[in-house]
PDB file of C-alpha atoms in Angstrom:
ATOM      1  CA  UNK A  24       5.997 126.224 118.317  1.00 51.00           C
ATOM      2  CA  UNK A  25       8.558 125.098 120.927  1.00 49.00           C
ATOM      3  CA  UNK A  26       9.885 123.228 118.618  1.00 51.00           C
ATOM      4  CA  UNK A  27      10.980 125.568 116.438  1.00 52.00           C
ATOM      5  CA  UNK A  28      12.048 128.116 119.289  1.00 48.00           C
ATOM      6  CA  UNK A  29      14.935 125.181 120.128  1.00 47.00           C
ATOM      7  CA  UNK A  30      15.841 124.949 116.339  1.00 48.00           C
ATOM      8  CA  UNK A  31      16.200 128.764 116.317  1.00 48.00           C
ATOM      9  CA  UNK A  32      18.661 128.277 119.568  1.00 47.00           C
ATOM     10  CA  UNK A  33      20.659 125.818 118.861  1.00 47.00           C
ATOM     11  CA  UNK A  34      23.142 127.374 116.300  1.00 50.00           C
ATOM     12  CA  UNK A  35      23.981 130.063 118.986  1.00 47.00           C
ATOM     13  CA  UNK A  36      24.942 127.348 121.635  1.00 44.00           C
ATOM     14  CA  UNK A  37      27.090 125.847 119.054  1.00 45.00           C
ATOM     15  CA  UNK A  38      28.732 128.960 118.172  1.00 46.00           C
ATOM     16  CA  UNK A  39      29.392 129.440 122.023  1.00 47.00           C
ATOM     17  CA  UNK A  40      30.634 125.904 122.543  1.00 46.00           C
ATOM     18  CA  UNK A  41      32.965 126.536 119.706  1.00 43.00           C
ATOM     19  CA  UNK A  42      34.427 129.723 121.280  1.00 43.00           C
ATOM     20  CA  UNK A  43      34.511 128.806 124.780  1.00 54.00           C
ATOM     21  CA  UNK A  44      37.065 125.441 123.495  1.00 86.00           C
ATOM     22  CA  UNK A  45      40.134 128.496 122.256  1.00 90.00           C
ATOM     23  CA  UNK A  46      41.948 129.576 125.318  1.00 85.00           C
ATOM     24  CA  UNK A  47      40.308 132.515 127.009  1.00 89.00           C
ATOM     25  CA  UNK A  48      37.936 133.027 123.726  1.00 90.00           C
ATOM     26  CA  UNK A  49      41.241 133.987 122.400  1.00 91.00           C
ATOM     27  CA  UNK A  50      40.712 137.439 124.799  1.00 89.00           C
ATOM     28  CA  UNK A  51      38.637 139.352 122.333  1.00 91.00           C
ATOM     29  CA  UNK A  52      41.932 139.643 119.764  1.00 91.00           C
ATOM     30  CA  UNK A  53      41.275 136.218 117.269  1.00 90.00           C
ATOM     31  CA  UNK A  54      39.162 134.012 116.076  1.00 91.00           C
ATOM     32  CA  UNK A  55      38.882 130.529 117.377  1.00 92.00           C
ATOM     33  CA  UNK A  56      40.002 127.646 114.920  1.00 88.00           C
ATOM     34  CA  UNK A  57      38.453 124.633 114.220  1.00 83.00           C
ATOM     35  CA  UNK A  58      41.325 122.440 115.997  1.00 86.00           C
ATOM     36  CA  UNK A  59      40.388 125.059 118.792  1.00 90.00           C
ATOM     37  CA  UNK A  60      43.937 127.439 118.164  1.00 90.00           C
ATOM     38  CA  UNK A  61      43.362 130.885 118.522  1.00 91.00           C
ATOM     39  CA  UNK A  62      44.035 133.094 115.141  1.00 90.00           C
ATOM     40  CA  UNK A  63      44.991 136.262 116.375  1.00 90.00           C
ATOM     41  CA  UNK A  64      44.169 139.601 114.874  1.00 90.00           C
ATOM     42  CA  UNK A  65      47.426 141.498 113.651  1.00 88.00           C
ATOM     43  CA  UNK A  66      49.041 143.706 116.521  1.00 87.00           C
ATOM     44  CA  UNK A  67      47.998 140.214 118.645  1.00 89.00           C
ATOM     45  CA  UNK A  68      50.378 137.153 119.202  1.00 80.00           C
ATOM     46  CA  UNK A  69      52.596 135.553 121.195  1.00 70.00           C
ATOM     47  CA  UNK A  70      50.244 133.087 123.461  1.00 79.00           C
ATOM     48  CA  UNK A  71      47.947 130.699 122.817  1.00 86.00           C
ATOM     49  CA  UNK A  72      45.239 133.231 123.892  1.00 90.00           C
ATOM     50  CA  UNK A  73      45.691 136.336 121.795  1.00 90.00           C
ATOM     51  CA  UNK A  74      46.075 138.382 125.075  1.00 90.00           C
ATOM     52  CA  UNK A  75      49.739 139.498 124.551  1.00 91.00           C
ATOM     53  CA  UNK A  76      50.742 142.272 122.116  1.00 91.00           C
ATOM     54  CA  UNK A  77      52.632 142.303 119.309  1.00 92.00           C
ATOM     55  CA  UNK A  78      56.334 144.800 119.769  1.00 95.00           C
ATOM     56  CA  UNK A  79      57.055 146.865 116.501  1.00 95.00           C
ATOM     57  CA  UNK A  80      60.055 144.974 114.912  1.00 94.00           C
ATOM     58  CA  UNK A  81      63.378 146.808 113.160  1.00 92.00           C
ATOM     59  CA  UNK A  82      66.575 145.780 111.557  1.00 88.00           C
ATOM     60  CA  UNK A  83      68.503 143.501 114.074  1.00 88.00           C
ATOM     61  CA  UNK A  84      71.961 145.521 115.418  1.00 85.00           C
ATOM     62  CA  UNK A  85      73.536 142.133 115.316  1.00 82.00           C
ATOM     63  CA  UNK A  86      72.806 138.857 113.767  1.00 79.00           C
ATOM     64  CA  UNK A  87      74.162 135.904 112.747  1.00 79.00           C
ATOM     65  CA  UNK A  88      74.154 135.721 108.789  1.00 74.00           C
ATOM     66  CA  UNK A  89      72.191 133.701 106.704  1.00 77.00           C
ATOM     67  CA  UNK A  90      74.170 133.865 103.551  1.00 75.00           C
ATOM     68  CA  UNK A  91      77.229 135.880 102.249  1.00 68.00           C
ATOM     69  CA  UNK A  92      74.827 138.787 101.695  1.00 68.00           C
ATOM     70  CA  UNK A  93      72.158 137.934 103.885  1.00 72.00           C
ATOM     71  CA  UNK A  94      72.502 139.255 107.456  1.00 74.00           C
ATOM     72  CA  UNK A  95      70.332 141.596 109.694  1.00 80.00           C
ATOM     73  CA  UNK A  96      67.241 139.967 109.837  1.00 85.00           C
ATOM     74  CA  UNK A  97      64.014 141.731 111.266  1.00 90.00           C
ATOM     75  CA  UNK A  98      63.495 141.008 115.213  1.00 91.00           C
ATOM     76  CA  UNK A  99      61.529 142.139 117.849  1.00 94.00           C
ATOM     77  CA  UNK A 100      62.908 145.798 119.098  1.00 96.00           C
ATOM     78  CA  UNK A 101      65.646 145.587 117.085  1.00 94.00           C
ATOM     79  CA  UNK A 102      67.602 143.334 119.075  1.00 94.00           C
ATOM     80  CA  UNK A 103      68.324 146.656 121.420  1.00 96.00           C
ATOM     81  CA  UNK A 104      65.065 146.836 123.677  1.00 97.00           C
ATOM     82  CA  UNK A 105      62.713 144.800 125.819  1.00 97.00           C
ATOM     83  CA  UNK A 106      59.246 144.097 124.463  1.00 95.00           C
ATOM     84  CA  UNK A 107      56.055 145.375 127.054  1.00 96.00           C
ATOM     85  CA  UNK A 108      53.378 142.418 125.704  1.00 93.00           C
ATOM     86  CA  UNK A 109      51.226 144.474 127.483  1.00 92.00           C
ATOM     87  CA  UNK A 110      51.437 147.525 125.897  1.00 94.00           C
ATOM     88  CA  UNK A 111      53.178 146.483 122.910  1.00 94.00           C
ATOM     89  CA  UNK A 112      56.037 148.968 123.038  1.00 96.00           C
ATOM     90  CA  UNK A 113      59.448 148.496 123.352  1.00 97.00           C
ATOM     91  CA  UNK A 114      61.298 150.151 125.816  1.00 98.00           C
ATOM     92  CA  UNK A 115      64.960 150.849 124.323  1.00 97.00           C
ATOM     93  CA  UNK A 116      68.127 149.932 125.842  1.00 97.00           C
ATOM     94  CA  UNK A 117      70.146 153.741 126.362  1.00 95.00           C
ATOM     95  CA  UNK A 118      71.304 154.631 123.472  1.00 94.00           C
ATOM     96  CA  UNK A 119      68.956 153.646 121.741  1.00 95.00           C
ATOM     97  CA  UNK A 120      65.562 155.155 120.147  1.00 94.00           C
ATOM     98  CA  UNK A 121      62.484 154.841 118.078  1.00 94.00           C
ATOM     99  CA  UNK A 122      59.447 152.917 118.498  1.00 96.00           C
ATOM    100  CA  UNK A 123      61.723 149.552 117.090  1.00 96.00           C
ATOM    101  CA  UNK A 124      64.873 151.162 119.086  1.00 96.00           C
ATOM    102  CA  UNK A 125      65.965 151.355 115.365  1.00 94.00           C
ATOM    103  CA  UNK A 126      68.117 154.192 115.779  1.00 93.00           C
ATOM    104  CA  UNK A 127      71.411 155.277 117.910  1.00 93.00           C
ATOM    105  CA  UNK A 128      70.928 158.312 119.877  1.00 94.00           C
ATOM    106  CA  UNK A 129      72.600 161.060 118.987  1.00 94.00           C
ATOM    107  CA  UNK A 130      75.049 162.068 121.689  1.00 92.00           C
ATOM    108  CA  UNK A 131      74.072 164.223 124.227  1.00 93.00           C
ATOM    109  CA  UNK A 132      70.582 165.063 122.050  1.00 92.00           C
ATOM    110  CA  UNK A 133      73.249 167.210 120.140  1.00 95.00           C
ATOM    111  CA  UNK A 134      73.942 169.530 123.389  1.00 95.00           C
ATOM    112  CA  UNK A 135      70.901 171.990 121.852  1.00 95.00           C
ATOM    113  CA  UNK A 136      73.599 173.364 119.457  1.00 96.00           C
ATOM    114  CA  UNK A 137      72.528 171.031 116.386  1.00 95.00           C
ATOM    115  CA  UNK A 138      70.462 168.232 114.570  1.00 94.00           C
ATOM    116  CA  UNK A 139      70.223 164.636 114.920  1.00 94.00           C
ATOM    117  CA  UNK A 140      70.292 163.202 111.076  1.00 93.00           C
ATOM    118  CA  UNK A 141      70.355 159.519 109.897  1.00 91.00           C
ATOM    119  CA  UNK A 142      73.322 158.353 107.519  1.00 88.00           C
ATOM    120  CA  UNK A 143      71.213 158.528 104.959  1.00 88.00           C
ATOM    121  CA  UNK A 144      70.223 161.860 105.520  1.00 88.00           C
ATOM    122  CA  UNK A 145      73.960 163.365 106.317  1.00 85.00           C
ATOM    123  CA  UNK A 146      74.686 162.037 102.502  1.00 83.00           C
ATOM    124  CA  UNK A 147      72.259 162.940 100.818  1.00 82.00           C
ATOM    125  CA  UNK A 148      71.987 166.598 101.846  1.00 79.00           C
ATOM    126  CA  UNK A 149      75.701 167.560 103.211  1.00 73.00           C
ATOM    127  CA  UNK A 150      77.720 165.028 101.275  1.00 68.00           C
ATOM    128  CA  UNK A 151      79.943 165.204  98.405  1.00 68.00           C
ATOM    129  CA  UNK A 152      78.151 167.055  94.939  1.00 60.00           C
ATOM    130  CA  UNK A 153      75.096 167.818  97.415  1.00 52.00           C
ATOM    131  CA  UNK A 154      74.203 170.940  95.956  1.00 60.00           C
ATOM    132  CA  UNK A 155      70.342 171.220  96.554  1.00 58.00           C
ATOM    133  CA  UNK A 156      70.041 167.727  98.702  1.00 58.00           C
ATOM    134  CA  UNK A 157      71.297 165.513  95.421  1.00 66.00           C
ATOM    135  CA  UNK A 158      73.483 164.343  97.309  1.00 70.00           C
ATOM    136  CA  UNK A 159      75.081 160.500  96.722  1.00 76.00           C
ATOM    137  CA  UNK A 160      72.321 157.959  98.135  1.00 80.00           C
ATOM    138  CA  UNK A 161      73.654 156.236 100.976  1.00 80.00           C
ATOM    139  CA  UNK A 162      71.819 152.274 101.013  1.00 82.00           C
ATOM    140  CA  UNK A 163      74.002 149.825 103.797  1.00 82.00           C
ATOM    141  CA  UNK A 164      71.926 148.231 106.478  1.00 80.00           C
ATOM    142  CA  UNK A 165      72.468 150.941 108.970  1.00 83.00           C
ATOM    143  CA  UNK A 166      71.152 153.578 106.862  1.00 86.00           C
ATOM    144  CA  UNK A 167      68.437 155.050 108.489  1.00 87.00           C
ATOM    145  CA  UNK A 168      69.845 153.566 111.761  1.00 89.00           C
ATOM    146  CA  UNK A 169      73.581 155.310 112.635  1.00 91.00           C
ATOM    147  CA  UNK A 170      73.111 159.025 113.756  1.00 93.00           C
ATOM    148  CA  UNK A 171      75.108 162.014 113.894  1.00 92.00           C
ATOM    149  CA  UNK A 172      74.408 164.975 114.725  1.00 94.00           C
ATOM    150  CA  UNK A 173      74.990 168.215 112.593  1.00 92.00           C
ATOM    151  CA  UNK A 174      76.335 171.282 114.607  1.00 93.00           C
ATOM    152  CA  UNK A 175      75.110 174.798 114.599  1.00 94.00           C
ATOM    153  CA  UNK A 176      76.925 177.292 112.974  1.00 92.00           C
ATOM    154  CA  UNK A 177      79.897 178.581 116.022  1.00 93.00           C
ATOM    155  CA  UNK A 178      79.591 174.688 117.102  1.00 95.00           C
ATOM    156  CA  UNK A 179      81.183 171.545 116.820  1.00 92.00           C
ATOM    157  CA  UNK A 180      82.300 168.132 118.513  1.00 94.00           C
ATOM    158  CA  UNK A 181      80.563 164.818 118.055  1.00 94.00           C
ATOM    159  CA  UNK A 182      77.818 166.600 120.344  1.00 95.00           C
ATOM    160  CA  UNK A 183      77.814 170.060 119.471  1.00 95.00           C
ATOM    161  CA  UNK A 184      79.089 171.216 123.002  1.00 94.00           C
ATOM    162  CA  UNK A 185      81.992 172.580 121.668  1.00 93.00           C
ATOM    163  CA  UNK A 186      81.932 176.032 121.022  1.00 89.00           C
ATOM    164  CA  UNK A 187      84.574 177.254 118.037  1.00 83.00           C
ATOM    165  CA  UNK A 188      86.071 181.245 118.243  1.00 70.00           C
ATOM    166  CA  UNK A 189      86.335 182.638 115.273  1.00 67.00           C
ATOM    167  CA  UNK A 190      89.206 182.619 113.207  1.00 61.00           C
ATOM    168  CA  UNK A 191      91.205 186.107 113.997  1.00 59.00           C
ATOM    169  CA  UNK A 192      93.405 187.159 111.297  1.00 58.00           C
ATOM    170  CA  UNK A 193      96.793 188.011 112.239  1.00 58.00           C
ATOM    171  CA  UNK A 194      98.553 190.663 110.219  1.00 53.00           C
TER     172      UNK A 194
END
């Protein structure tokens, strides 16, 4: 009977053996390899232990080009922010926002006179032959990246803080 007791235990030490050779047990975030490398679970990388997060990733503000139309890889933060391994967050140079610090800020947050739209977004809905947001499509890199903000009515400036009079007519 004691016997079989020790058969029944022995897988489990294995499996423990096996885990305890990874770094750390690869910190609860991966599986442990047979050449005893961690395999980290998906928002998990960046050290041989799994115990680092991964920082979302956007289209790089500057980069060297691969090919004639090949540039603007995907990196960490979008080139404009510092990764928190921690937390996994990025925290975006000024400027700069979104969980990547994908996209310019808009100046001044538009003042509170106005709207902070993409490139994409200025024209599609307020370009040229935009009746009803048919606007032309708009599809360079920095698409959903360049802002700009669009002023209240009685406002205007790159940041809305301008106020306009209106127009008096003269006789």
């Amino acid at each position: 009977m004691l016997g079989i007791f020790v058969l029944l235990l022995l897988p489990v030490v294995v499996v423990q053996v096996a885990d305890a050779a990874c770094a750390n047990s690869c910190s609860g975030h991966g599986r442990c390899g047979a050449s005893n490398q961690c395999t980290c679970d998906a928002d998990w990388a960046l050290a041989p232990d799994c115990s680092l997060r991964k920082c979302p990733t956007g289209v790089a503000w500057t980069d060297k080009a691969k090919t004639a139309n090949a540039a603007h890889a995907v990196a960490e933060c979008s080139n404009r922010g510092v990764c928190d391994y921690s937390k996994g967050e990025c925290t975006c140079f000024n400027g700069y926002t979104g969980a990547a610090c994908q996209r310019l800020r808009c100046p001044s947050d538009c003042s509170g006179h106005g709207l902070c739209y993409s490139s994409a977004t200025l024209a599609s809905q307020y370009g040229p032959s935009s009746l009803a947001g048919s606007g032309p499509t708009y599809t360079n890199w920095e698409k959903d990246s360049m802002t700009s903000c669009m002023c209240d009515m009685g406002y205007n400036g790159p940041d809305c803080s301008q106020c306009k009079l209106p127009m008096m007519e003269t006789w």
